Structure formats: C-alpha cells, structure tokens
Coordinates of C-alpha atoms in Angstrom, one line a residue:
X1 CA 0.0 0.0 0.0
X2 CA 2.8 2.4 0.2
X3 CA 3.5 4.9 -3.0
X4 CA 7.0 3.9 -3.0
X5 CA 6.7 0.1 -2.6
X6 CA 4.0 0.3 -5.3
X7 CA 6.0 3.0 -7.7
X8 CA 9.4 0.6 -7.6
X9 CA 7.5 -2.4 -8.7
X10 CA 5.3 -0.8 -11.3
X11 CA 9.2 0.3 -12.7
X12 CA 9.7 -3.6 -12.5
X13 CA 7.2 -4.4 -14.9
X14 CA 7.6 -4.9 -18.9
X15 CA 5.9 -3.3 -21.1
X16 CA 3.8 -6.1 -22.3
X17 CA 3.2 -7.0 -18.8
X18 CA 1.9 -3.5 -17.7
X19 CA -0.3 -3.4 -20.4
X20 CA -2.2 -6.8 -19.3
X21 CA -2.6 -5.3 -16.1
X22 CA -4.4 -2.2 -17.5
X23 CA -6.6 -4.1 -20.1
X24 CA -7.4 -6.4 -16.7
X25 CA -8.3 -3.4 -14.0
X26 CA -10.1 -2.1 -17.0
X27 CA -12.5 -5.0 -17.7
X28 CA -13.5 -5.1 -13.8
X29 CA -14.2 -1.9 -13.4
X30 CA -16.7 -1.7 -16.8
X31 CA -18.2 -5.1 -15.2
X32 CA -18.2 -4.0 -11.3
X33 CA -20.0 -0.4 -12.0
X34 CA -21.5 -0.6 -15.5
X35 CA -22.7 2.5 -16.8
X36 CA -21.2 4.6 -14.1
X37 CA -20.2 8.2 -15.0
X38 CA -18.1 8.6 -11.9
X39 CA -15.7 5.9 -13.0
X40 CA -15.4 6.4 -16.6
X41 CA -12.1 8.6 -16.5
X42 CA -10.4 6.0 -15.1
X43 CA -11.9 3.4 -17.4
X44 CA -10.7 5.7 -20.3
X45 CA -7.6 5.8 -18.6
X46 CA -7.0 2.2 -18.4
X47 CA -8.2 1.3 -21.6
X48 CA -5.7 3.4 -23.2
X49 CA -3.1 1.9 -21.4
X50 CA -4.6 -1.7 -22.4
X51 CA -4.4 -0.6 -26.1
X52 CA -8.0 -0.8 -26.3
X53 CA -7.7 2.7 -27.8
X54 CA -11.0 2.7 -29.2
X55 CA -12.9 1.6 -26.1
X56 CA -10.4 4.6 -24.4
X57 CA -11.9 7.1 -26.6
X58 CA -15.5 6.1 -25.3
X59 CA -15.3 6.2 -22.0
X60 CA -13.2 9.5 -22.5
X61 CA -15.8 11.4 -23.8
X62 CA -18.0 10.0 -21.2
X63 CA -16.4 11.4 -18.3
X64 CA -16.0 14.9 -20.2
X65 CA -19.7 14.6 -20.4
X66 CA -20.0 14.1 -16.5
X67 CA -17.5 16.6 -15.9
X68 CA -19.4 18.9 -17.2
X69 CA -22.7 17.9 -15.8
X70 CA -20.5 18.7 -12.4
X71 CA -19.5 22.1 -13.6
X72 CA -16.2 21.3 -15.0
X73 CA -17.1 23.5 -18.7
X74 CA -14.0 25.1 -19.0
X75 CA -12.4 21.7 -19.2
X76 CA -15.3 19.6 -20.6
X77 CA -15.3 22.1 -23.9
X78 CA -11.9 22.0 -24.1
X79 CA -11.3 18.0 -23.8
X80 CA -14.1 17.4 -26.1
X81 CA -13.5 19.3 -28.9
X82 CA -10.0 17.5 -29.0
X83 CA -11.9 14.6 -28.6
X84 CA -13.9 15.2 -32.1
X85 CA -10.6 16.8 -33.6
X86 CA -9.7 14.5 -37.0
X87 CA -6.8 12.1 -35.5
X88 CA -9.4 11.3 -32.5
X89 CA -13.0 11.2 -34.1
X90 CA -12.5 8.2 -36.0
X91 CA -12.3 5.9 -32.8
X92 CA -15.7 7.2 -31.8
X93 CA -19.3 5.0 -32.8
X94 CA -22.2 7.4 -34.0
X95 CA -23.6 7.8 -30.6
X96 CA -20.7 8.4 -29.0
X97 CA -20.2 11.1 -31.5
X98 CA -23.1 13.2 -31.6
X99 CA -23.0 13.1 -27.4
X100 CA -19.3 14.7 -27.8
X101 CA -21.0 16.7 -29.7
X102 CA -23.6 17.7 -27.5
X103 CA -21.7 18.2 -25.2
X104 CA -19.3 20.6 -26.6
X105 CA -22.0 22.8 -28.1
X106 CA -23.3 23.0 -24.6
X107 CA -20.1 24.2 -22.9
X108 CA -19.7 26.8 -25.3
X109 CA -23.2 28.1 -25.3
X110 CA -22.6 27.8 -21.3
X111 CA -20.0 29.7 -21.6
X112 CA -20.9 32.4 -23.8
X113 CA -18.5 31.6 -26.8
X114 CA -20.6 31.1 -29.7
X115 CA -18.5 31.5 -32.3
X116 CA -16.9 28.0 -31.4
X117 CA -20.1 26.5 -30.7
X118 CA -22.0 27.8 -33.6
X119 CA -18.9 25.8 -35.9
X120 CA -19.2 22.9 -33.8
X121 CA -23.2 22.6 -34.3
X122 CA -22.9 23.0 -37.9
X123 CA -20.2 20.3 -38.1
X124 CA -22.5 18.4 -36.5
X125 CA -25.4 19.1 -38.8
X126 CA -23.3 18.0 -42.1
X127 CA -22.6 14.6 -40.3
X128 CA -25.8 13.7 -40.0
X129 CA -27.0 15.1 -42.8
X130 CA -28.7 18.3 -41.9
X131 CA -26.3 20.8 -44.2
X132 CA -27.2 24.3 -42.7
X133 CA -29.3 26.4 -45.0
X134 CA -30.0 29.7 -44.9
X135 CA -32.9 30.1 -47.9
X136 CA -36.0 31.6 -46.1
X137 CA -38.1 30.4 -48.5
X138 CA -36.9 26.9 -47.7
X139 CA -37.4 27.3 -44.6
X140 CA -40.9 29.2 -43.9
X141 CA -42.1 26.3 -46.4
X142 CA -40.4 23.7 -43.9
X143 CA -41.4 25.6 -41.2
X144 CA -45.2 26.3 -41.8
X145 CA -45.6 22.2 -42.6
X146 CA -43.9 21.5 -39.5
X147 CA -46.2 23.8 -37.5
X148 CA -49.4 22.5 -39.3
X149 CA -48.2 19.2 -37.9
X150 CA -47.8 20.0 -34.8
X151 CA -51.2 21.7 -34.3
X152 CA -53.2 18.8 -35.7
X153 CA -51.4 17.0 -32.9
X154 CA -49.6 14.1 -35.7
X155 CA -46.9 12.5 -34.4
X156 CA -43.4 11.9 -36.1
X157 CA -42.3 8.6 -37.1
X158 CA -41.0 6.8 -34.1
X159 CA -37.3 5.8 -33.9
X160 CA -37.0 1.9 -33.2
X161 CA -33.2 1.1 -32.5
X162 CA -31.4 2.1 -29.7
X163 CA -28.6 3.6 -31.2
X164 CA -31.1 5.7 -33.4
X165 CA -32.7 6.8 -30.2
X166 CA -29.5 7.8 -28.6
X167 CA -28.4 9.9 -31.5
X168 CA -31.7 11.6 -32.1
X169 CA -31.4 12.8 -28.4
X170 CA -28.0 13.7 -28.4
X171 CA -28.7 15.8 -31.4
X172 CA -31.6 17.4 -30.4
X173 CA -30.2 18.4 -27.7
X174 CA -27.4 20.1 -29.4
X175 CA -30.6 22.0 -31.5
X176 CA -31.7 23.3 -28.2
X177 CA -28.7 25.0 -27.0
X178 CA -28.0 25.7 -31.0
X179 CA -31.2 27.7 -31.6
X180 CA -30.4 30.2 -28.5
X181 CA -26.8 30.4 -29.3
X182 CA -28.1 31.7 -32.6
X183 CA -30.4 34.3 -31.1
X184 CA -27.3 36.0 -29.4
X185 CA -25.8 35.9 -32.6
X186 CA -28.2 37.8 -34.5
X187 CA -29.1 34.7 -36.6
X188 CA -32.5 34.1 -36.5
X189 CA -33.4 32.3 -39.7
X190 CA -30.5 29.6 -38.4
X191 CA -32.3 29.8 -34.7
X192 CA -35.4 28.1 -36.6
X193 CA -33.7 25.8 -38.3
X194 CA -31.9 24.4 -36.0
X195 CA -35.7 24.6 -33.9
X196 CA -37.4 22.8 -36.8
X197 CA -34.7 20.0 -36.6
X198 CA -34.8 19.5 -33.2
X199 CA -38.9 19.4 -33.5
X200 CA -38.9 16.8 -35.4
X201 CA -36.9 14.2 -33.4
X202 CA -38.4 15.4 -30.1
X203 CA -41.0 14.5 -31.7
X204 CA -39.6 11.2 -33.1
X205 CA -38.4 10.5 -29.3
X206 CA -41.9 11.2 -27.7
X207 CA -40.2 13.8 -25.5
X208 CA -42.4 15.8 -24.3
X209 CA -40.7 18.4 -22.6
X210 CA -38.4 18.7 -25.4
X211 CA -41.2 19.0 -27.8
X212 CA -42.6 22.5 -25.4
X213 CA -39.7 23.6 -26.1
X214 CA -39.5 23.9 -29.1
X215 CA -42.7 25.0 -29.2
X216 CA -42.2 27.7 -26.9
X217 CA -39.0 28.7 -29.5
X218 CA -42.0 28.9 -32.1
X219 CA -44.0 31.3 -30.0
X220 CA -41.2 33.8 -29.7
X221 CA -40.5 33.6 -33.6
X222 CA -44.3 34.1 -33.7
X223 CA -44.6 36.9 -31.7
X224 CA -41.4 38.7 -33.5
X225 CA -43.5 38.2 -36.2
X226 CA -46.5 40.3 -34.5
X227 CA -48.6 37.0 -34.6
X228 CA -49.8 37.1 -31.3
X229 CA -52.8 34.9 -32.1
X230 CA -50.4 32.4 -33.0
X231 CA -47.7 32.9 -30.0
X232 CA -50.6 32.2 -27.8
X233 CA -51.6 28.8 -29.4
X234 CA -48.2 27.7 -29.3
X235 CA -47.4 28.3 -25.6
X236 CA -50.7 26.9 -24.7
X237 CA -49.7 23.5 -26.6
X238 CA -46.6 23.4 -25.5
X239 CA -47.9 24.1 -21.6
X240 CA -50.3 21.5 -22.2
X241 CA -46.9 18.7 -23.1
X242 CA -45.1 20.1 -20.7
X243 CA -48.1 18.9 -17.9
X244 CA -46.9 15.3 -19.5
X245 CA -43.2 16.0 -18.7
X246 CA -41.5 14.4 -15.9
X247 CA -38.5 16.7 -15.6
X248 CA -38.2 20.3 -13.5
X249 CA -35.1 21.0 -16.6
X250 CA -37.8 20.3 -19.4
X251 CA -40.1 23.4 -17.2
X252 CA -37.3 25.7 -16.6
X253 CA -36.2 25.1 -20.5
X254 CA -39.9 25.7 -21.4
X255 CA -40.1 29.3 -19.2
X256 CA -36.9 30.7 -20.2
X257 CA -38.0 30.8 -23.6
X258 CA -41.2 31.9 -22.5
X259 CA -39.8 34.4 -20.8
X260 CA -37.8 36.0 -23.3
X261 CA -40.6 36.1 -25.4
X262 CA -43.0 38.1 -22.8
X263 CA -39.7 40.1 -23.1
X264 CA -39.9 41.0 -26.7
X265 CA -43.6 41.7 -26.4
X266 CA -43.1 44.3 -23.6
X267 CA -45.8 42.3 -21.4
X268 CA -43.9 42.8 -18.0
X269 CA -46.3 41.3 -15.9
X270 CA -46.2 38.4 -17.9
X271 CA -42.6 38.1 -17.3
X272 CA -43.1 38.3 -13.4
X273 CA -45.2 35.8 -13.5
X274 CA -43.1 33.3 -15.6
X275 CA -39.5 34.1 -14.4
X276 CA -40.6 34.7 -10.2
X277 CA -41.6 30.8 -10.6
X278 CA -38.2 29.9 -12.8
X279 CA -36.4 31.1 -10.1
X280 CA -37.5 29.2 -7.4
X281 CA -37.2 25.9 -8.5
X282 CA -34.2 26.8 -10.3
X283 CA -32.5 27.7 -6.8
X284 CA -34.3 24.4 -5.6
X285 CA -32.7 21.9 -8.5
X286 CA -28.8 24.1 -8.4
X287 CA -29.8 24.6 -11.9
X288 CA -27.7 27.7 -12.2
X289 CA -27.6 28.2 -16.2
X290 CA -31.6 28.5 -15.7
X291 CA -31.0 31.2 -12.7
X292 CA -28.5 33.5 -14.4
X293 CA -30.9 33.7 -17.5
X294 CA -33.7 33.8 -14.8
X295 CA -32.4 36.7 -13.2
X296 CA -30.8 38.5 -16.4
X297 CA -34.5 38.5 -18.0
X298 CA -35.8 39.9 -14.5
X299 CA -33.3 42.4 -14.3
X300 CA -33.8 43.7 -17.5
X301 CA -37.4 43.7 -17.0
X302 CA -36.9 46.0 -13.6
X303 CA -34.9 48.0 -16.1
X304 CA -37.5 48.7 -18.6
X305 CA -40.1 49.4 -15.7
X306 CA -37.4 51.4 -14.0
X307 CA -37.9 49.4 -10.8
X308 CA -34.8 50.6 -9.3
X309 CA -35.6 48.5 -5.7
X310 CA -35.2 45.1 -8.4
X311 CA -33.1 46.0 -10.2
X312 CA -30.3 46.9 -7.2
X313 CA -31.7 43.6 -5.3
X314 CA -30.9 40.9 -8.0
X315 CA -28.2 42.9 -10.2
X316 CA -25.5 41.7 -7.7
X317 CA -26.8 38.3 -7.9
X318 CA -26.6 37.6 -11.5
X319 CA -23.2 38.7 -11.5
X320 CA -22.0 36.8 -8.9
X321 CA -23.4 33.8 -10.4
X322 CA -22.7 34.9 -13.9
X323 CA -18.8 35.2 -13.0
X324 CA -18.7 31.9 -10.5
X325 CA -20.0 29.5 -14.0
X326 CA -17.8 32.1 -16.7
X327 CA -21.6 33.2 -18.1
X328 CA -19.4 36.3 -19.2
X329 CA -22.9 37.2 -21.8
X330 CA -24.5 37.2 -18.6
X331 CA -22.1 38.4 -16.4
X332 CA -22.3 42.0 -18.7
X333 CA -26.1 42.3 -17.9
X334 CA -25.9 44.0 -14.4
X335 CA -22.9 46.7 -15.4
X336 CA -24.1 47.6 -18.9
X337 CA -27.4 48.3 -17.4
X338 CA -26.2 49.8 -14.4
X339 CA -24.0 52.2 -16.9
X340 CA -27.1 52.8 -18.8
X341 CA -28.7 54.3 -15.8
X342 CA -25.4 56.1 -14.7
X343 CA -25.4 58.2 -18.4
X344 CA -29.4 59.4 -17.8
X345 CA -28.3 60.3 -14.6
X346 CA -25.4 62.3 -16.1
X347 CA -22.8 60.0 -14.5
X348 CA -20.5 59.4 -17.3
X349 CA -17.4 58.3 -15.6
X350 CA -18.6 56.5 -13.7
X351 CA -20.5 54.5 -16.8
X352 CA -17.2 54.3 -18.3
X353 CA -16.0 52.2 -16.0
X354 CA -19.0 49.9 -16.1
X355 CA -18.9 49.7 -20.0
X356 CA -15.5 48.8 -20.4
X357 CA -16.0 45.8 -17.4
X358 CA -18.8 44.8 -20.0
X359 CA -16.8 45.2 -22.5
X360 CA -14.8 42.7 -21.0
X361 CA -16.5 39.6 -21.1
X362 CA -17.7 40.8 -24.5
X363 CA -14.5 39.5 -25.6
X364 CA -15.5 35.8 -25.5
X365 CA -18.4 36.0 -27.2
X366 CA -18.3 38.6 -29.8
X367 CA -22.1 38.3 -30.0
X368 CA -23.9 40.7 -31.9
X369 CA -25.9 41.7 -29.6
X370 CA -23.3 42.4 -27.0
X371 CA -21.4 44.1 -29.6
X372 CA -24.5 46.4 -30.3
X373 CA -25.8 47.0 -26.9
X374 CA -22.5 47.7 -25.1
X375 CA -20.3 49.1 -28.4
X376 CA -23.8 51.5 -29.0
X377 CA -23.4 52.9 -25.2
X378 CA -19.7 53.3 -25.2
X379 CA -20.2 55.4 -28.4
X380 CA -22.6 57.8 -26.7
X381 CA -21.2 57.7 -23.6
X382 CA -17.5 58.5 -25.0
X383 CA -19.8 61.7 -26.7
X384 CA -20.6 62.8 -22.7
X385 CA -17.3 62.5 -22.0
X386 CA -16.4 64.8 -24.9
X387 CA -14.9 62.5 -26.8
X388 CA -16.1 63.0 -29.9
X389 CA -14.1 61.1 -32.4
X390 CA -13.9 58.5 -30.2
X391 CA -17.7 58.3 -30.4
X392 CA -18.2 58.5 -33.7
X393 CA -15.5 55.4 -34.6
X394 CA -17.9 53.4 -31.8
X395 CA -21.4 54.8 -33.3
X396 CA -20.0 53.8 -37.2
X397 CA -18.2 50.0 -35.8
X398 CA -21.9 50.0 -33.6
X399 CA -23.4 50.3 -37.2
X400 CA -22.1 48.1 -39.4
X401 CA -22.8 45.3 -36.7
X402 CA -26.4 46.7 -36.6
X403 CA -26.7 46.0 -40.5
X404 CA -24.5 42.6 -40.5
X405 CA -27.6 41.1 -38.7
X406 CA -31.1 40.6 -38.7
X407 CA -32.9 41.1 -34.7
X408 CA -33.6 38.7 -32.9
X409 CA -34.1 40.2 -29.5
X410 CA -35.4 43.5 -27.6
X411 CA -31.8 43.9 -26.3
X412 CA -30.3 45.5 -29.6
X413 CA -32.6 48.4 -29.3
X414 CA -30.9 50.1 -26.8
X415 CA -27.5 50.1 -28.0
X416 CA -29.5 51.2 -31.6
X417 CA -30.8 54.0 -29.6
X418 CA -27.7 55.4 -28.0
X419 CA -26.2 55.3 -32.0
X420 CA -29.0 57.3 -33.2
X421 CA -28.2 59.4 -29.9
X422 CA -25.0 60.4 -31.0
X423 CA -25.7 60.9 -34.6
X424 CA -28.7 63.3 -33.5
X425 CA -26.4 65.6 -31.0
X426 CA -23.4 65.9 -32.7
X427 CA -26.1 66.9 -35.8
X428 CA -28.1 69.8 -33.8
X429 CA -24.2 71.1 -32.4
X430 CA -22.4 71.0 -35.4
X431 CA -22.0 73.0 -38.7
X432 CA -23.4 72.7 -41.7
X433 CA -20.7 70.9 -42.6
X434 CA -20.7 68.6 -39.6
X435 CA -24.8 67.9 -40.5
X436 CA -23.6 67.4 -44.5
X437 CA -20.8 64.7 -43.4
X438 CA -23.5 63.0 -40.7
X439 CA -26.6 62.8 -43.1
X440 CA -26.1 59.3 -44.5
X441 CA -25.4 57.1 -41.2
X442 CA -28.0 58.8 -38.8
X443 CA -30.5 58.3 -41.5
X444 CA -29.4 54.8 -41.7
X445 CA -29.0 54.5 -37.7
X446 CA -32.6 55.4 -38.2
X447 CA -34.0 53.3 -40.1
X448 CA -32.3 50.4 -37.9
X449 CA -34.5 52.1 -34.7
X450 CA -37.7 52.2 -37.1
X451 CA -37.1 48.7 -37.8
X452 CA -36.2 47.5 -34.1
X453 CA -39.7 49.8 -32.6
X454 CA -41.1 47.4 -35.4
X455 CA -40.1 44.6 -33.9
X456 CA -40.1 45.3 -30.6
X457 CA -42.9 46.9 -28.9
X458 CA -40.5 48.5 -26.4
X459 CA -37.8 50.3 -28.5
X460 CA -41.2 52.2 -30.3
X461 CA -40.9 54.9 -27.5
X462 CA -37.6 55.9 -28.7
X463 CA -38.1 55.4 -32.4
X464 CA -41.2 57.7 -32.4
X465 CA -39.2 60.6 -30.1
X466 CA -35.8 60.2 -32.1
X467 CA -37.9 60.4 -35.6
X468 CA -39.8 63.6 -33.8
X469 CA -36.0 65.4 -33.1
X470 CA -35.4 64.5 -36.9
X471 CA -38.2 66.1 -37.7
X472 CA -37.8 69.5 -35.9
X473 CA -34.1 69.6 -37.1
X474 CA -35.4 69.9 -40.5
X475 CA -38.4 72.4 -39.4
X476 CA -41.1 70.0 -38.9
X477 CA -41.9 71.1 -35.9
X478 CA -45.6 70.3 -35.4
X479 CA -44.8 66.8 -36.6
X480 CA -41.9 66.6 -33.8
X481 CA -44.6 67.4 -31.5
X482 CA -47.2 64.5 -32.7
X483 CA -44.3 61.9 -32.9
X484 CA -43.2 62.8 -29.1
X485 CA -46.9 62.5 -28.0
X486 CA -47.2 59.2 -29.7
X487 CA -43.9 58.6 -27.9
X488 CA -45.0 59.6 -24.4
X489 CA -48.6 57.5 -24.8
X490 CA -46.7 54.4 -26.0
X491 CA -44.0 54.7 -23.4
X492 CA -47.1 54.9 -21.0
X493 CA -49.0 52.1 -22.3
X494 CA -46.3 49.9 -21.9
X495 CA -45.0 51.4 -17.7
X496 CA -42.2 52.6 -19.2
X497 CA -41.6 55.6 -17.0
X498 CA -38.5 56.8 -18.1
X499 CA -39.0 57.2 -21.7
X500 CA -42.3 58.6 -21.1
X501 CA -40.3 61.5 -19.1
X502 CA -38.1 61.5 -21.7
X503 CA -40.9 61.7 -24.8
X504 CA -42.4 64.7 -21.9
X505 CA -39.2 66.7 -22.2
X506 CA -38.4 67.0 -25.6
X507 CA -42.2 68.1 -26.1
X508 CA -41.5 71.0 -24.2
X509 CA -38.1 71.6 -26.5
X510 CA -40.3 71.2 -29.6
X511 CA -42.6 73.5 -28.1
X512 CA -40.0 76.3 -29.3
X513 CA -38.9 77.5 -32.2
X514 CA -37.6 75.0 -35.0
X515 CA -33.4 75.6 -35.3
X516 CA -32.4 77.4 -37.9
X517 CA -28.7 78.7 -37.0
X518 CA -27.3 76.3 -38.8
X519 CA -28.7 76.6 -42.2
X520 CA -26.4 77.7 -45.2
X521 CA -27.4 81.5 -46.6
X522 CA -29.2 79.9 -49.4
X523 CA -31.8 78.2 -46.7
X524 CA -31.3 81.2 -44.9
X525 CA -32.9 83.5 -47.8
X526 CA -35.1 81.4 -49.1
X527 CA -36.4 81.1 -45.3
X528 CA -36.6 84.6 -45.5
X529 CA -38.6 84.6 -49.2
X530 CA -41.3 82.3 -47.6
X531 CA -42.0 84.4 -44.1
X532 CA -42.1 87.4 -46.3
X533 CA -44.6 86.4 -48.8
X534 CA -46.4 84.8 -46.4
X535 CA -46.7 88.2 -44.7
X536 CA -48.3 89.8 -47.7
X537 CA -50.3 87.2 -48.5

C-alpha cells in the first residue's frame, strides 16, 4: 500500500506486462460499476493503457460529459472538442459522436463563446445530414408544414433502435442549445432551423418536454412576427406537453423561452409571473444556467419598468453567479445596465467604468448583440465624455454590426438608440458641414430604430421621439410634437416611466422654435422669401 513500494515495482514491470494489467483493471471496473459516469475517467484511462484505444476514446468522452454535468465547462469544452478533432473522431461509434457533440455545443453556449459552438453545431449538422441552409423560402415552407403538424397533434415517425434513439437525443439536444446560441448571434433564420430540426426528433423521441420547447421557440419567432394569435396557441400547446413532462429541466427550459418572449412583447407582468416561478425551483434543482438567464431577464425587466428596488436587489446576484460559472454574456447584464442608468443620470465616468467591465467579457463571445448594446453605449457615452471622435468610430463599428444582422431580441434596441443618440447631437451642435458629413449614417442608424420599434414593442418609444427630433431639425416642428406624444402614450401604455419623461421633455423643447442657425445663406434666404410672402399674402 505504500506509494514507493507500489511506484518501484510498477518500474519492474515490462511493457507487455503492464499493459495486461491495465486491459485487466479495466475489464473489472466496466463489469463492477457498468454504466457509471463517476468511474469512466479511469476506465478511459485504463483502456488506453490496455491498447483498447478505441474503447479509451468512449469512455473519455464519457467522463467529459459528466465533468461537465458537475461544472467542470471550461475543461469539458476544451477536452471534447480534442476529442472530435480528425486524428481522434474516427475511434468514436455514432452515438458516442453526436453526445461529444452535445456536449461541446453546450459548454460553449454555457460559456458564452458562440462562435466556437455555432462551428461545432454545424459540423455536426453535415454529419448527420442536416447541411445548414439559410434560404428563407426553404425554410418558412419547412417551417409552416412543420407547424401544421404539430397543431393537428400528428406524431413523427417513431425511432426503433437504440442507437437511433441515442443519436436523435443527443442531437436534439445540441438544436436546443443551437437555436439560442443563434439568437445571441443575431441569426434568427438559423435559430429556426436548428428549432425545426430538433422538432422533429423530439417529436420522433416522444419527448415531451423537449417538444414545449420547441414550441415555446415557435412562439417567440411568432410573436417577432407580430402574430400574437399564434404565440398564444403555441405556448398553450406546448404548456399542455409540458403537464406530460416528468422533468423540472424540461419546465425551466420551457419558461426561459417563454420568458424572453414576454420580453420582446413588452408584457412585463407576464414576465413576473413566468420568471418569479423559474427562479425558485431553479435555486431548488442548483440549476444555475436556468438562474442566471432567470435573473438577467428579471433584471432587464426592472430595467424597462425602471424598478430601481429590483433591479439593485438581483443585479448583484446575477453577476455573482454569472462570474462563478464564466456566463461572461451574462455576467455583462448588471454593469451595462447599471452604466445605462449612470449616463441618464449624467454619471459618465462612472458608466465608463462599467462599459468597459462589459466590454470585458464581451471578448468571449463577440455576440452581436453584446457588440451592439455595449459598443452603442460606449459610443454615446465617449460623446458625454467629450470624446467626440472617439464616439463617432464606436457609433459607425456600432453600425455596421447593426446592419450585418437581422434582430432577434429587444436587447439590440438600446444600444440602436444610443447610435442614433450620437448621430442626432453631434447633428443639432455642429456645422453645416458637420450635418452634411452626418446625413447618411444617422438616417441609416434610423432606419435600424424604425425597424427594431417594429419589432419590438418596447424600443417604439424611442423610435417615435428620435424620428420627432429629426423632424424639428429639419423644421417639422408640429410633426416633432405628434411623434413625441405618440412617444409619451406608448411609453405609457407599456410602464415605461423613463421614456415617457423623456418623450415629456423633448415636447417641451419642440414647443419652441424649430433651429435654424445652422442653415447655409441659401436656406437662410429662401427662409426669409417664404416668411415674407407669407406676410403679404
């Protein structure tokens, strides 16, 4: 039993010899705890060292798996991705395969790094046959038959071997954490197909709770969609399979995308009352991806309703929890937010500092709508600071993000607001010249807020009232007016009390005269031409 007794005669033994004794401990430990996870990294272990390499590689990426069921994802996505690299992936069966698979999508998406785990899953999808498209027509058509078939309540084909079944779950699961990845990304035609895919085998496995869903992933597309009729059908079928589910995972999974789509609808109360539930059993199971997007949604929320009691009572708890699993796309929610509220309260340093920590764990995930919601307020907030070339290279990188995507979420619209914030003040301050050179990207800044308020019931507030300062720039003033009132009654409808103070004070500036310092002689005359003949008239 001592290391040194046991170290001198393991430096006795031959080669050959060694490896018998490997292949041996090997074979009883697979027959004395079959199917354990706990013991699969030795198993690997020893099965390498038998020369069973092939058996090694299986039980490898077995006990990646359960590392990172135990909060090991650093290391799980690290040692699985080697484990599907060319040299390695060969030694792997099909199941095996497509649970590596799995697994590494996971990690990555756990981790915030979708760039990796976007390449992974669509490796993945040209193994098994599922080359990713990205024809809307193709998919709406795949799409609409799919949903047709899920109303009517028919049933996919069921899978009948084992290994089938195995693989169909493996890789459904990988759609699940696929189609959100994809949302952060700005991807939303690839969010539904990898939502449509994994549809169809949940429905192949029976799985109810994965069949919510992705019904629930249906319903958010839906309501994006302004098909609320529809959105409500959906959630209502999938609540009905989820009441067949045995799992708390397949109700947390069902709520978080139920959630987020309350989110995008502005129905804040509907939020409450899906998240305040998703956080208590979350906290009950120590499901802590399901808590950090729990409390990021409810924080957000708090946000928009400018419920600053919430928002300072579970900020510091998504980040601590954010940081402790390296969420770093959640772990930006509490400071970009908080540096949100620092700039309308005229703070600017102070949301320096918070941007660039954001900023920071933006790094990782280069999502685009990271890049848009914190490279937006860094723009605007390097224009408080009076740094305005600074700002304008943020609002212009902001930009071409903005219009490198199509939305997929709320979020972008206020990093598309504070773009069209800097665009619109350094407009009214500057000279003719300044207004010539700024013409083409705030129109197109713009258009990108007229097509979020759109989207998004709660960016409308701020598309009406930036449209309105557009408008008395150029004169409009009575038309300013009407697009800040719609501004203030929207803002209103939806308990958004600080844009509807903010739609309240920019009435009052459009109250006065429409500028006209800055307009060339030209204007200036023919200004003149008009008043005049309008006196005589």
């Amino acid at each position: 039993a001592h290391d040194k007794i046991r170290e001198s005669l393991l430096l006795e033994l031959g080669p050959a010899e060694r490896q018998q004794l490997h292949l041996e401990l090997a074979r009883a430990l697979e027959s004395t705890y079959p199917g354990s996870p706990a013991h699969a990294a030795a198993l690997a272990e020893h099965f390498q060292g038998g020369g069973e390499l092939a058996k090694a590689a299986f039980y490898r990426v077995a006990a990646r798996v359960h590392a990172l069921s135990q909060g090991a994802t650093e290391a799980a996505a690290s040692l699985l991705t080697a484990a599907l690299a060319p040299q390695t992936r060969g030694l792997l069966p099909r199941a095996q395969a497509v649970r590596a698979y799995n697994g590494v999508v996971q990690a990555n998406q756990a981790l915030g790094r979708f760039l990796p785990c976007m390449e992974m899953f669509e490796q993945l999808m040209t193994e098994l046959g599922y080359p990713p498209t990205r024809d809307l027509r193709l998919l709406l058509t795949a799409g609409g038959a799919l949903l047709a078939r899920q109303l009517r309540g028919v049933t996919a084909v069921p899978l009948l071997s084992e290994e089938d079944r195995q693989v169909a779950s493996e890789a459904a699961h990988a759609m699940r954490w696929a189609t959100e990845t994809y949302v952060w990304a700005g991807r939303p035609y690839q969010s539904i197909a990898a939502a449509l895919h994994g549809a169809e085998l949940a429905g192949a496995l029976a799985d109810k709770g994965l069949q919510s869903y992705f019904l629930a992933v249906f319903a958010y597309f839906a309501g994006m969609a302004q098909l609320p009729a529809a959105s409500r059908l959906l959630l209502d079928r999938g609540s009905r399979l989820l009441a067949a589910a045995t799992s708390s995972r397949a109700e947390l999974d069902f709520n978080r995308v139920a959630g987020a789509h309350y989110m995008n609808v502005a129905a804040w109360e509907r939020v409450k009352q899906t998240i305040e539930p998703l956080l208590t059993v979350s906290r009950q199971v120590g499901d802590e991806h399901a808590l950090t997007f729990g409390l990021s949604c409810r924080l957000v929320a708090s946000f928009r309703e400018d419920d600053a009691a919430v928002f300072e009572a579970l900020g510091p708890e998504l980040y601590e929890v954010s940081r402790r699993n390296h969420s770093g796309q959640f772990a930006r929610t509490y400071p970009i937010y908080k540096a949100i509220r620092c700039l309308r309260a005229g703070d600017s340093e102070t949301a320096h500092r918070l941007i660039i920590e954001a900023e920071g764990y933006l790094k990782a995930s280069q999502d685009a709508m990271g890049q848009v919601l914190v490279g937006g307020n860094m723009a605007l907030c390097q224009l408080r600071l009076g740094n305005e070339a600074g700002a304008l290279r943020r609002a212009q990188k902001t930009l071409d993000v903005i219009e490198s995507v199509r939305l997929s979420s709320d979020v972008f619209g206020e990093g598309i607001s504070a773009v069209c914030e800097v665009y619109l003040d350094l407009c009214e301050a500057g000279s003719v010249t300044r207004q010539q050179e700024l013409a083409a990207p705030l129109r197109r800044a713009l258009a990108a807020i007229r097509r979020c308020g759109r989207l998004f019931p709660s960016v409308a507030p701020r598309a009406l009232l930036w449209h309105g300062r557009q408008a008395w720039r150029h004169g409009a003033g009575r038309l300013a007016r009407q697009l800040a009132a719609a501004s203030e009654r929207a803002a209103h409808r939806l308990g958004m009390t600080f844009d509807e103070r903010l739609a309240q004070s920019w009435q009052q500036r459009f109250a006065q005269p429409e500028p006209a310092a800055n307009l060339s002689l030209p204007a200036e005359l023919s200004r003149l031409v008009q008043l005049l003949a309008r006196g005589f008239a």
